[in-house]
Amino acid sequence: APEPATLVVFGVTGDLARRKLLPAIFGLFQGGLLSSAVELLGVGRQEMSSGEFRQFVAEALRESSETDEIEEGSLASFLETLAYRSGDLAGEQVYADIREFCEGRGTSNALFYLSLPPSLFITVSDGLAGQGLHEQTDGWRRLVIEKPFGRDLESARELQARLTRHWQESQIYRIDHYLGKETVQNLLAIRFGNAIFEPLWNRNLIDHVQITAAEDLGLEGRAGYYEEAGVVRDMLQNHLLQLLALTAMEPPAPGSPDALRDEKAKVFQAIGRITPEKADEVAVRGQYAAGTLYGERLSGYQDEEGVAEGSRTATYIAVRLEVDNWRWQGVPFFLRTGKRLPKKVTEIAVVFKRPPLSIFPNVERNVLAFRIQPDEGVSLKLSSKTPGQEMELREVVMDFRYDAFGAPLESPYSRLLLDALTGDASLFPREEEVMESWRIVQGLLDAWEGQGQTERYTSGTWGPDAADELIGEDRRWRRL
Ligand code: BG6
């Protein structure tokens, strides 16, 4: 269990906090993983009394689909521990109030969670430091920062420089919630907890890797953020590249807390940057147009509230990357992600080469697929003889489903919050990883922003047709 601490959540009335963070914190509390020694202090713009804040939290918990089943007694005790402060984050007062609150508690340990738009990260970091809240004289102080870390390589460096004026790198926890997903961690378990995969895991037997993160949702009222971000900053630079790194990395040395992050960083270093001239050759961008999904007629991105007329913001990307090292030379990694696709599904598929000489017709490639969500599991596609006189082969699937464990999957935010509270940073991307991933995608930003055409795709389809050309004639995207 974590030590006593104050958990300060900035932006506590925002969308992320309501939908994900508060349910995760409550889940930890209800599960007995946060003793009452961890107290939550919410910080927001709105003025609210403690009573109003508690009511707000209770409603958020009841509304979020992420909340575990609520046990009324636990909810009542949880609400009792909550406190709230409001203020202007650009001023000083709110930080003085936070300091006073922290000082009034029996511990000086504090975790500051910035569930805020990136434009406020520096303001809050400076504000906290102005009150000495970064100093670790008689307890620890940590900063959790939501993605995206910066908006390009240059601003990420600037952000890093501004943060490290006050905070040490070891105090900074950059959150990428994909790393907290059970199924993402299972990728490591399957790769390194079994001896049979390692000999296959390289250019000799693997034809290519496909990583898909499809979403059925559209903007969900987040135009203000999304118009600024777009799919490259929202999903590719962080979640998808992290999945790639975990798939491609070398086994980390045991026992070293930094080994995992070192190995991921090495993968990024081996990926060449996409030059702006090459952007349209190695990547396809798209934006959703009106269409039908689950029988419902939905409007296009251009008609969403808050989207600028003629916006080029991409909501879909497919990209081909190569990891230039001995293990992966010549093996393409195809990544795709988009909004308003036919369904929500995230998968990493390792596609093997065909047998060197086929004595049967129609021999397909084997595929080892890690289903990250939903219907979580791992499957292996093989060719098998069908019953009968003929030697006829058909694809069959060996399937492991998480349901088999009969236990619910933990929320990634719960896992990561607990890690941050206990000081385990291994699942939080380190500075080099973030800078390297910006370096990789910077060319796409340079080539696309304010330039060229973003092709439209109909909502409820799998994105622009050009993505099929990108993957090549002899390969096809998985039908998910
Ligand atoms: C967030 C993005 O980081 O990840 C959202 O900002 C996206 O746009 C979300 O919808 C997807 O996360 P998950 O866990 O639902 O796959």
Short mmCIF file of C-alpha atoms and ligand atoms in Angstrom, two decimals:
data_model
loop_
_atom_site.label_atom_id
_atom_site.label_comp_id
_atom_site.label_asym_id
_atom_site.label_seq_id
_atom_site.Cartn_x
_atom_site.Cartn_y
_atom_site.Cartn_z
CA ALA A 1 0.00 0.00 0.00
CA PRO A 2 1.22 3.52 -0.67
CA GLU A 3 2.53 5.69 2.11
CA PRO A 4 0.38 8.52 3.44
CA ALA A 5 0.19 11.28 0.84
CA THR A 6 -1.93 14.06 -0.54
CA LEU A 7 -3.20 13.39 -4.03
CA VAL A 8 -3.85 16.74 -5.67
CA VAL A 9 -5.85 16.50 -8.89
CA PHE A 10 -5.80 19.61 -11.06
CA GLY A 11 -8.65 19.80 -13.54
CA VAL A 12 -10.81 17.62 -11.33
CA THR A 13 -14.05 18.78 -12.94
CA GLY A 14 -12.74 18.02 -16.43
CA ASP A 15 -13.74 15.21 -18.72
CA LEU A 16 -10.80 12.90 -18.05
CA ALA A 17 -11.09 13.22 -14.29
CA ARG A 18 -14.81 12.58 -14.35
CA ARG A 19 -14.71 9.64 -16.69
CA LYS A 20 -11.48 7.89 -15.72
CA LEU A 21 -9.50 9.33 -12.83
CA LEU A 22 -12.12 9.65 -10.14
CA PRO A 23 -13.47 6.15 -10.81
CA ALA A 24 -9.91 4.80 -10.66
CA ILE A 25 -9.18 6.57 -7.37
CA PHE A 26 -12.45 5.39 -5.92
CA GLY A 27 -11.77 1.85 -7.16
CA LEU A 28 -8.46 1.84 -5.30
CA PHE A 29 -10.12 3.21 -2.19
CA GLN A 30 -12.96 0.70 -2.26
CA GLY A 31 -10.54 -2.13 -2.91
CA GLY A 32 -8.62 -1.19 0.23
CA LEU A 33 -5.54 -0.21 -1.73
CA LEU A 34 -5.55 3.42 -0.69
CA SER A 35 -5.69 3.74 3.02
CA SER A 36 -7.41 6.85 4.31
CA ALA A 37 -3.88 8.19 4.66
CA VAL A 38 -4.08 9.12 0.98
CA GLU A 39 -6.36 12.12 0.75
CA LEU A 40 -7.69 13.60 -2.43
CA LEU A 41 -7.66 17.34 -2.94
CA GLY A 42 -9.49 18.38 -6.10
CA VAL A 43 -8.56 21.64 -7.79
CA GLY A 44 -10.74 23.33 -10.37
CA ARG A 45 -11.80 26.66 -11.74
CA GLN A 46 -15.37 26.53 -10.52
CA GLU A 47 -16.14 27.68 -7.00
CA MET A 48 -17.69 24.89 -4.97
CA SER A 49 -18.14 24.14 -1.31
CA SER A 50 -16.85 20.82 0.02
CA GLY A 51 -20.43 19.59 0.06
CA GLU A 52 -20.97 20.53 -3.57
CA PHE A 53 -17.70 18.93 -4.56
CA ARG A 54 -18.65 15.70 -2.85
CA GLN A 55 -21.94 15.70 -4.65
CA PHE A 56 -20.13 16.33 -7.91
CA VAL A 57 -17.80 13.37 -7.31
CA ALA A 58 -20.66 11.08 -6.32
CA GLU A 59 -22.45 11.94 -9.56
CA ALA A 60 -19.33 11.49 -11.65
CA LEU A 61 -18.80 8.05 -10.14
CA ARG A 62 -22.36 6.98 -10.74
CA GLU A 63 -22.26 8.18 -14.34
CA SER A 64 -18.93 6.75 -15.43
CA SER A 65 -18.93 3.35 -17.03
CA GLU A 66 -15.47 2.82 -15.51
CA THR A 67 -16.67 2.78 -11.92
CA ASP A 68 -16.63 -0.59 -10.16
CA GLU A 69 -19.82 -1.63 -8.50
CA ILE A 70 -20.42 0.96 -5.79
CA GLU A 71 -20.74 -0.20 -2.25
CA GLU A 72 -22.69 2.62 -0.58
CA GLY A 73 -20.77 2.45 2.69
CA SER A 74 -17.42 2.81 0.90
CA LEU A 75 -18.74 5.66 -1.18
CA ALA A 76 -19.84 7.54 1.91
CA SER A 77 -16.45 7.11 3.60
CA PHE A 78 -14.64 8.03 0.39
CA LEU A 79 -16.64 11.23 -0.01
CA GLU A 80 -15.88 12.22 3.56
CA THR A 81 -12.17 12.34 2.84
CA LEU A 82 -12.46 14.69 -0.13
CA ALA A 83 -11.48 18.32 -0.21
CA TYR A 84 -11.62 20.95 -2.92
CA ARG A 85 -9.95 24.27 -3.73
CA SER A 86 -10.69 26.56 -6.61
CA GLY A 87 -8.75 29.38 -8.14
CA ASP A 88 -7.03 30.88 -11.12
CA LEU A 89 -4.12 28.66 -12.07
CA ALA A 90 -2.26 31.66 -13.45
CA GLY A 91 -2.39 33.37 -10.05
CA GLU A 92 -0.58 32.57 -6.81
CA GLN A 93 -3.39 32.15 -4.35
CA VAL A 94 -4.48 28.70 -5.36
CA TYR A 95 -0.97 27.31 -4.86
CA ALA A 96 -0.75 28.96 -1.46
CA ASP A 97 -4.05 27.29 -0.58
CA ILE A 98 -2.71 23.95 -1.73
CA ARG A 99 0.44 24.39 0.32
CA GLU A 100 -1.62 25.25 3.36
CA PHE A 101 -3.77 22.17 2.83
CA CYS A 102 -0.72 19.94 2.48
CA GLU A 103 0.91 21.43 5.55
CA GLY A 104 -2.21 20.78 7.57
CA ARG A 105 -1.90 17.07 6.99
CA GLY A 106 0.36 14.67 8.81
CA THR A 107 2.51 14.04 5.74
CA SER A 108 4.46 16.11 3.30
CA ASN A 109 4.29 13.46 0.55
CA ALA A 110 2.29 14.80 -2.38
CA LEU A 111 1.37 13.70 -5.87
CA PHE A 112 0.25 16.47 -8.20
CA TYR A 113 -1.81 15.13 -11.08
CA LEU A 114 -2.13 17.57 -13.98
CA SER A 115 -5.33 16.51 -15.70
CA LEU A 116 -5.18 19.73 -17.70
CA PRO A 117 -4.70 21.03 -21.23
CA PRO A 118 -0.99 20.94 -22.13
CA SER A 119 -0.90 24.74 -22.33
CA LEU A 120 -1.18 24.83 -18.52
CA PHE A 121 1.59 22.38 -17.61
CA ILE A 122 4.29 25.02 -17.24
CA THR A 123 2.01 27.47 -15.45
CA VAL A 124 1.13 24.88 -12.82
CA SER A 125 4.66 23.54 -12.47
CA ASP A 126 5.91 27.09 -11.84
CA GLY A 127 2.99 27.85 -9.55
CA LEU A 128 3.70 24.81 -7.37
CA ALA A 129 7.40 25.56 -7.28
CA GLY A 130 6.64 29.16 -6.31
CA GLN A 131 5.32 27.74 -3.04
CA GLY A 132 8.18 25.29 -2.64
CA LEU A 133 5.85 22.39 -3.36
CA HIS A 134 8.47 20.65 -5.50
CA GLU A 135 10.96 20.35 -2.66
CA GLN A 136 11.50 16.92 -1.19
CA THR A 137 12.94 17.81 2.18
CA ASP A 138 10.82 15.65 4.42
CA GLY A 139 8.80 13.61 2.00
CA TRP A 140 8.40 12.99 -1.71
CA ARG A 141 6.77 15.26 -4.26
CA ARG A 142 5.79 13.99 -7.70
CA LEU A 143 4.21 15.45 -10.79
CA VAL A 144 1.99 13.37 -13.06
CA ILE A 145 1.59 14.86 -16.51
CA GLU A 146 -1.01 13.85 -19.04
CA LYS A 147 -0.19 13.47 -22.69
CA PRO A 148 0.60 15.00 -25.10
CA PHE A 149 3.93 16.10 -23.65
CA GLY A 150 4.48 19.15 -25.83
CA ARG A 151 2.98 19.64 -29.29
CA ASP A 152 6.09 18.84 -31.29
CA LEU A 153 9.76 18.12 -30.70
CA GLU A 154 10.73 21.69 -29.99
CA SER A 155 7.94 22.44 -27.55
CA ALA A 156 8.52 19.09 -25.81
CA ARG A 157 12.16 20.11 -25.24
CA GLU A 158 11.05 23.49 -24.00
CA LEU A 159 8.52 21.89 -21.66
CA GLN A 160 11.17 19.52 -20.35
CA ALA A 161 13.56 22.42 -19.75
CA ARG A 162 10.92 24.43 -17.94
CA LEU A 163 9.85 21.52 -15.75
CA THR A 164 13.39 20.57 -14.82
CA ARG A 165 14.10 24.07 -13.58
CA HIS A 166 12.30 22.91 -10.49
CA TRP A 167 11.68 19.18 -10.69
CA GLN A 168 14.13 16.34 -11.07
CA GLU A 169 13.44 13.89 -13.89
CA SER A 170 12.76 11.23 -11.23
CA GLN A 171 9.87 13.34 -9.91
CA ILE A 172 8.17 13.58 -13.31
CA TYR A 173 5.67 10.87 -14.24
CA ARG A 174 4.47 11.20 -17.85
CA ILE A 175 1.37 9.14 -18.09
CA ASP A 176 0.46 7.03 -21.09
CA HIS A 177 -2.54 5.02 -19.96
CA TYR A 178 -1.98 2.33 -22.60
CA LEU A 179 1.00 1.15 -20.58
CA GLY A 180 -1.30 0.53 -17.63
CA LYS A 181 -3.57 -1.81 -19.55
CA GLU A 182 -3.36 -5.41 -18.35
CA THR A 183 -3.29 -6.69 -21.90
CA VAL A 184 -0.38 -4.44 -22.80
CA GLN A 185 1.56 -5.82 -19.87
CA ASN A 186 0.59 -9.29 -21.01
CA LEU A 187 2.51 -8.64 -24.20
CA LEU A 188 5.62 -8.68 -22.02
CA ALA A 189 4.41 -11.76 -20.17
CA ILE A 190 3.82 -13.69 -23.38
CA ARG A 191 7.04 -12.56 -25.02
CA PHE A 192 9.35 -13.05 -22.08
CA GLY A 193 7.53 -15.59 -19.94
CA ASN A 194 7.61 -18.25 -22.66
CA ALA A 195 10.65 -19.67 -24.35
CA ILE A 196 8.94 -20.59 -27.60
CA PHE A 197 8.45 -17.13 -29.07
CA GLU A 198 11.88 -15.57 -28.78
CA PRO A 199 13.52 -17.68 -31.53
CA LEU A 200 10.77 -16.60 -33.93
CA TRP A 201 10.73 -12.95 -32.97
CA ASN A 202 12.81 -11.40 -35.70
CA ARG A 203 13.29 -10.73 -39.38
CA ASN A 204 13.90 -14.41 -40.18
CA LEU A 205 10.33 -15.47 -39.54
CA ILE A 206 8.24 -12.34 -39.19
CA ASP A 207 6.85 -10.78 -42.34
CA HIS A 208 5.40 -7.66 -40.77
CA VAL A 209 3.62 -6.32 -37.70
CA GLN A 210 0.26 -4.54 -37.68
CA ILE A 211 -0.90 -2.37 -34.84
CA THR A 212 -4.48 -1.14 -34.95
CA ALA A 213 -6.27 1.15 -32.51
CA ALA A 214 -9.70 1.69 -33.98
CA GLU A 215 -12.31 3.79 -32.24
CA ASP A 216 -15.98 4.07 -33.01
CA LEU A 217 -16.30 7.34 -31.10
CA GLY A 218 -15.90 10.70 -32.79
CA LEU A 219 -14.94 13.96 -31.13
CA GLU A 220 -17.21 13.65 -28.10
CA GLY A 221 -17.29 17.40 -27.60
CA ARG A 222 -13.50 17.70 -27.47
CA ALA A 223 -13.07 19.91 -30.53
CA GLY A 224 -11.10 22.54 -28.62
CA TYR A 225 -8.43 19.99 -27.77
CA TYR A 226 -8.64 17.85 -30.89
CA GLU A 227 -8.43 20.64 -33.44
CA GLU A 228 -5.08 21.51 -31.87
CA ALA A 229 -3.94 17.93 -31.51
CA GLY A 230 -5.12 15.74 -34.36
CA VAL A 231 -4.48 12.03 -34.56
CA VAL A 232 -0.68 12.21 -34.69
CA ARG A 233 -0.46 13.91 -31.29
CA ASP A 234 -3.51 12.25 -29.82
CA MET A 235 -2.70 8.60 -30.53
CA LEU A 236 0.34 7.96 -32.72
CA GLN A 237 3.14 9.78 -30.93
CA ASN A 238 2.27 8.14 -27.64
CA HIS A 239 -0.05 5.11 -27.44
CA LEU A 240 0.77 3.50 -30.79
CA LEU A 241 4.50 4.06 -30.66
CA GLN A 242 4.57 2.68 -27.14
CA LEU A 243 2.83 -0.48 -28.35
CA LEU A 244 5.36 -0.74 -31.15
CA ALA A 245 8.25 -0.37 -28.72
CA LEU A 246 6.96 -3.12 -26.44
CA THR A 247 6.55 -5.42 -29.42
CA ALA A 248 9.97 -4.74 -30.88
CA MET A 249 12.23 -4.25 -27.86
CA GLU A 250 14.91 -6.58 -26.52
CA PRO A 251 14.25 -8.38 -23.24
CA PRO A 252 14.93 -5.95 -20.39
CA ALA A 253 17.54 -6.92 -17.82
CA PRO A 254 15.86 -8.26 -14.68
CA GLY A 255 15.84 -6.27 -11.51
CA SER A 256 16.61 -2.87 -12.97
CA PRO A 257 13.73 -0.44 -12.69
CA ASP A 258 14.94 1.51 -15.70
CA ALA A 259 15.60 -1.45 -17.97
CA LEU A 260 12.19 -1.47 -19.62
CA ARG A 261 12.42 2.22 -20.44
CA ASP A 262 15.97 1.81 -21.71
CA GLU A 263 14.91 -0.93 -24.10
CA LYS A 264 11.95 1.04 -25.44
CA ALA A 265 14.17 4.06 -25.98
CA LYS A 266 16.56 1.92 -28.04
CA VAL A 267 13.72 0.87 -30.33
CA PHE A 268 12.78 4.49 -30.95
CA GLN A 269 16.39 5.36 -31.65
CA ALA A 270 16.42 2.72 -34.37
CA ILE A 271 13.40 4.20 -36.15
CA GLY A 272 14.32 6.79 -38.73
CA ARG A 273 12.49 10.07 -38.71
CA ILE A 274 9.81 10.48 -41.34
CA THR A 275 10.99 13.28 -43.58
CA PRO A 276 8.31 15.76 -44.73
CA GLU A 277 9.06 14.80 -48.36
CA LYS A 278 8.31 11.16 -47.56
CA ALA A 279 5.22 11.83 -45.45
CA ASP A 280 2.67 11.02 -48.13
CA GLU A 281 4.61 7.97 -49.23
CA VAL A 282 4.78 6.29 -45.84
CA ALA A 283 1.57 7.58 -44.32
CA VAL A 284 -2.08 8.13 -45.15
CA ARG A 285 -4.22 10.65 -43.33
CA GLY A 286 -7.97 10.98 -43.27
CA GLN A 287 -10.83 12.83 -41.65
CA TYR A 288 -14.24 11.35 -40.98
CA ALA A 289 -17.17 12.47 -43.04
CA ALA A 290 -20.82 11.81 -42.32
CA GLY A 291 -21.88 8.18 -42.32
CA THR A 292 -23.80 5.48 -40.59
CA LEU A 293 -22.59 3.58 -37.56
CA TYR A 294 -24.59 0.99 -35.61
CA GLY A 295 -27.59 1.99 -37.71
CA GLU A 296 -27.33 5.61 -36.65
CA ARG A 297 -26.70 8.49 -39.04
CA LEU A 298 -23.76 10.58 -37.80
CA SER A 299 -22.44 13.91 -39.00
CA GLY A 300 -18.91 14.46 -40.23
CA TYR A 301 -15.95 16.05 -38.47
CA GLN A 302 -16.48 19.32 -40.31
CA ASP A 303 -19.93 19.61 -38.77
CA GLU A 304 -18.83 18.99 -35.20
CA GLU A 305 -19.24 21.95 -32.90
CA GLY A 306 -16.02 23.91 -32.51
CA VAL A 307 -14.33 22.63 -35.68
CA ALA A 308 -12.97 25.36 -37.94
CA GLU A 309 -14.39 25.57 -41.42
CA GLY A 310 -12.20 23.72 -43.89
CA SER A 311 -10.22 22.12 -41.03
CA ARG A 312 -7.52 19.73 -42.24
CA THR A 313 -7.18 18.03 -38.87
CA ALA A 314 -6.64 14.32 -39.40
CA THR A 315 -8.72 11.85 -37.38
CA TYR A 316 -7.16 8.81 -39.06
CA ILE A 317 -3.63 7.78 -39.85
CA ALA A 318 -1.99 4.69 -41.26
CA VAL A 319 1.79 4.71 -41.32
CA ARG A 320 4.65 2.41 -42.21
CA LEU A 321 7.70 2.45 -39.97
CA GLU A 322 10.89 0.44 -39.91
CA VAL A 323 13.07 -0.43 -36.98
CA ASP A 324 16.61 -0.41 -38.28
CA ASN A 325 18.41 -2.88 -36.10
CA TRP A 326 19.60 -6.46 -36.50
CA ARG A 327 16.44 -7.98 -35.20
CA TRP A 328 14.04 -6.09 -37.43
CA GLN A 329 15.87 -4.98 -40.55
CA GLY A 330 13.43 -5.04 -43.46
CA VAL A 331 10.32 -5.87 -41.40
CA PRO A 332 7.68 -3.17 -41.81
CA PHE A 333 5.53 -2.09 -38.88
CA PHE A 334 2.14 -0.85 -40.04
CA LEU A 335 0.27 1.30 -37.56
CA ARG A 336 -3.25 2.61 -38.00
CA THR A 337 -5.65 4.45 -35.78
CA GLY A 338 -8.77 6.47 -36.38
CA LYS A 339 -12.00 7.78 -35.02
CA ARG A 340 -15.46 6.77 -36.24
CA LEU A 341 -14.26 3.46 -37.62
CA PRO A 342 -16.71 0.53 -37.56
CA LYS A 343 -15.87 -0.55 -34.01
CA LYS A 344 -13.68 -0.09 -31.00
CA VAL A 345 -10.79 -2.52 -31.22
CA THR A 346 -7.10 -2.43 -30.39
CA GLU A 347 -4.81 -5.20 -31.56
CA ILE A 348 -1.18 -5.99 -32.18
CA ALA A 349 -0.76 -8.65 -34.86
CA VAL A 350 2.55 -10.32 -35.56
CA VAL A 351 2.28 -11.76 -39.05
CA PHE A 352 4.71 -14.56 -39.90
CA LYS A 353 6.19 -15.48 -43.26
CA ARG A 354 4.66 -18.21 -45.35
CA PRO A 355 6.40 -21.60 -45.26
CA PRO A 356 9.49 -21.50 -47.49
CA LEU A 357 8.03 -24.10 -49.82
CA SER A 358 4.36 -24.81 -49.88
CA ILE A 359 3.36 -28.37 -50.65
CA PHE A 360 -0.30 -27.42 -50.26
CA PRO A 361 -2.23 -24.76 -52.09
CA ASN A 362 -3.64 -21.79 -50.17
CA VAL A 363 -1.22 -21.68 -47.32
CA GLU A 364 -1.74 -18.47 -45.39
CA ARG A 365 0.55 -16.66 -43.03
CA ASN A 366 0.42 -17.49 -39.34
CA VAL A 367 -0.65 -14.62 -37.14
CA LEU A 368 -0.07 -14.17 -33.44
CA ALA A 369 -2.54 -11.52 -32.34
CA PHE A 370 -2.65 -9.70 -29.04
CA ARG A 371 -6.11 -8.40 -28.55
CA ILE A 372 -5.67 -5.39 -26.29
CA GLN A 373 -9.39 -4.53 -26.08
CA PRO A 374 -12.22 -5.50 -26.01
CA ASP A 375 -12.57 -9.34 -25.91
CA GLU A 376 -9.08 -9.30 -24.48
CA GLY A 377 -6.91 -12.27 -25.32
CA VAL A 378 -4.19 -13.79 -27.46
CA SER A 379 -4.77 -15.89 -30.53
CA LEU A 380 -2.67 -17.84 -32.99
CA LYS A 381 -3.84 -18.43 -36.52
CA LEU A 382 -2.71 -21.68 -38.12
CA SER A 383 -3.50 -23.68 -41.23
CA SER A 384 -5.12 -27.04 -40.59
CA LYS A 385 -6.43 -29.92 -42.61
CA THR A 386 -10.18 -29.97 -42.92
CA PRO A 387 -11.87 -33.36 -42.34
CA GLY A 388 -12.42 -35.48 -45.45
CA GLN A 389 -10.62 -37.30 -48.24
CA GLU A 390 -9.06 -34.21 -49.73
CA MET A 391 -5.93 -32.57 -48.37
CA GLU A 392 -7.65 -29.29 -48.00
CA LEU A 393 -6.34 -26.67 -45.64
CA ARG A 394 -8.21 -24.01 -43.79
CA GLU A 395 -7.29 -21.33 -41.30
CA VAL A 396 -8.06 -22.14 -37.68
CA VAL A 397 -7.51 -20.11 -34.55
CA MET A 398 -6.12 -21.11 -31.17
CA ASP A 399 -7.64 -18.69 -28.79
CA PHE A 400 -6.89 -17.63 -25.24
CA ARG A 401 -9.42 -15.29 -23.66
CA TYR A 402 -8.93 -13.31 -20.50
CA ASP A 403 -12.39 -14.35 -19.38
CA ALA A 404 -10.74 -17.64 -18.52
CA PHE A 405 -9.33 -16.03 -15.38
CA GLY A 406 -12.81 -15.12 -14.22
CA ALA A 407 -11.56 -11.84 -12.75
CA PRO A 408 -12.23 -8.32 -14.02
CA LEU A 409 -9.36 -6.42 -15.63
CA GLU A 410 -7.97 -3.62 -13.53
CA SER A 411 -8.38 -0.09 -14.85
CA PRO A 412 -5.14 1.27 -16.31
CA TYR A 413 -5.53 4.49 -14.39
CA SER A 414 -5.80 2.63 -11.08
CA ARG A 415 -2.67 0.72 -11.84
CA LEU A 416 -0.69 3.78 -12.88
CA LEU A 417 -1.92 5.95 -10.04
CA LEU A 418 -0.86 3.33 -7.57
CA ASP A 419 2.54 3.05 -9.26
CA ALA A 420 3.00 6.81 -9.06
CA LEU A 421 2.00 6.81 -5.39
CA THR A 422 4.43 4.02 -4.60
CA GLY A 423 7.21 5.57 -6.68
CA ASP A 424 7.43 2.96 -9.41
CA ALA A 425 8.06 4.85 -12.63
CA SER A 426 8.75 1.93 -14.93
CA LEU A 427 5.43 2.24 -16.77
CA PHE A 428 5.83 5.99 -17.32
CA PRO A 429 7.70 7.01 -20.48
CA ARG A 430 10.99 8.69 -19.76
CA GLU A 431 12.32 11.85 -21.34
CA GLU A 432 14.28 10.17 -24.17
CA GLU A 433 11.31 8.06 -25.20
CA VAL A 434 9.12 11.10 -25.52
CA MET A 435 11.71 13.12 -27.43
CA GLU A 436 12.50 10.23 -29.74
CA SER A 437 8.86 9.64 -30.52
CA TRP A 438 8.39 13.31 -31.37
CA ARG A 439 11.45 13.10 -33.60
CA ILE A 440 9.91 10.15 -35.45
CA VAL A 441 6.58 11.88 -36.18
CA GLN A 442 7.79 15.47 -36.56
CA GLY A 443 8.00 15.14 -40.35
CA LEU A 444 4.31 14.27 -40.52
CA LEU A 445 3.43 17.40 -38.58
CA ASP A 446 5.70 19.51 -40.77
CA ALA A 447 4.35 18.08 -43.98
CA TRP A 448 0.69 18.13 -43.10
CA GLU A 449 -0.12 21.07 -40.94
CA GLY A 450 -1.81 23.73 -42.96
CA GLN A 451 -0.91 21.93 -46.17
CA GLY A 452 -2.28 19.50 -48.70
CA GLN A 453 -5.52 17.64 -48.55
CA THR A 454 -6.87 15.45 -45.82
CA GLU A 455 -8.92 12.80 -47.53
CA ARG A 456 -12.40 12.21 -46.15
CA TYR A 457 -13.60 8.77 -45.21
CA THR A 458 -17.16 7.83 -44.47
CA SER A 459 -17.89 7.34 -40.78
CA GLY A 460 -18.37 3.65 -40.07
CA THR A 461 -15.79 2.52 -42.65
CA TRP A 462 -12.18 1.46 -42.13
CA GLY A 463 -10.68 4.76 -43.34
CA PRO A 464 -9.28 5.96 -46.67
CA ASP A 465 -8.70 3.35 -49.40
CA ALA A 466 -5.15 4.58 -49.74
CA ALA A 467 -4.37 2.69 -46.53
CA ASP A 468 -4.78 -0.56 -48.48
CA GLU A 469 -2.21 0.58 -50.99
CA LEU A 470 0.11 1.54 -48.17
CA ILE A 471 0.20 -1.98 -46.76
CA GLY A 472 1.01 -3.36 -50.20
CA GLU A 473 -0.32 -5.84 -52.70
CA ASP A 474 0.68 -9.05 -51.00
CA ARG A 475 -0.52 -8.04 -47.54
CA ARG A 476 -3.79 -6.90 -46.15
CA TRP A 477 -5.02 -5.20 -43.04
CA ARG A 478 -6.58 -7.56 -40.57
CA ARG A 479 -10.34 -7.75 -40.67
CA LEU A 480 -11.25 -7.01 -37.10
C1 BG6 B 1 -6.81 9.12 -25.30
C2 BG6 B 1 -7.13 9.98 -26.48
O1 BG6 B 1 -5.48 9.28 -24.92
O2 BG6 B 1 -7.02 7.77 -25.64
C3 BG6 B 1 -8.57 9.76 -26.93
O3 BG6 B 1 -6.96 11.35 -26.14
C4 BG6 B 1 -8.82 8.29 -27.16
O4 BG6 B 1 -8.85 10.50 -28.11
C5 BG6 B 1 -8.36 7.47 -25.97
O5 BG6 B 1 -10.19 8.12 -27.37
C6 BG6 B 1 -8.45 5.99 -26.25
O6 BG6 B 1 -8.19 5.28 -25.07
P1 BG6 B 1 -8.81 3.86 -24.81
O7 BG6 B 1 -8.24 3.42 -23.52
O8 BG6 B 1 -10.30 4.04 -24.77
O9 BG6 B 1 -8.42 3.01 -25.98
#
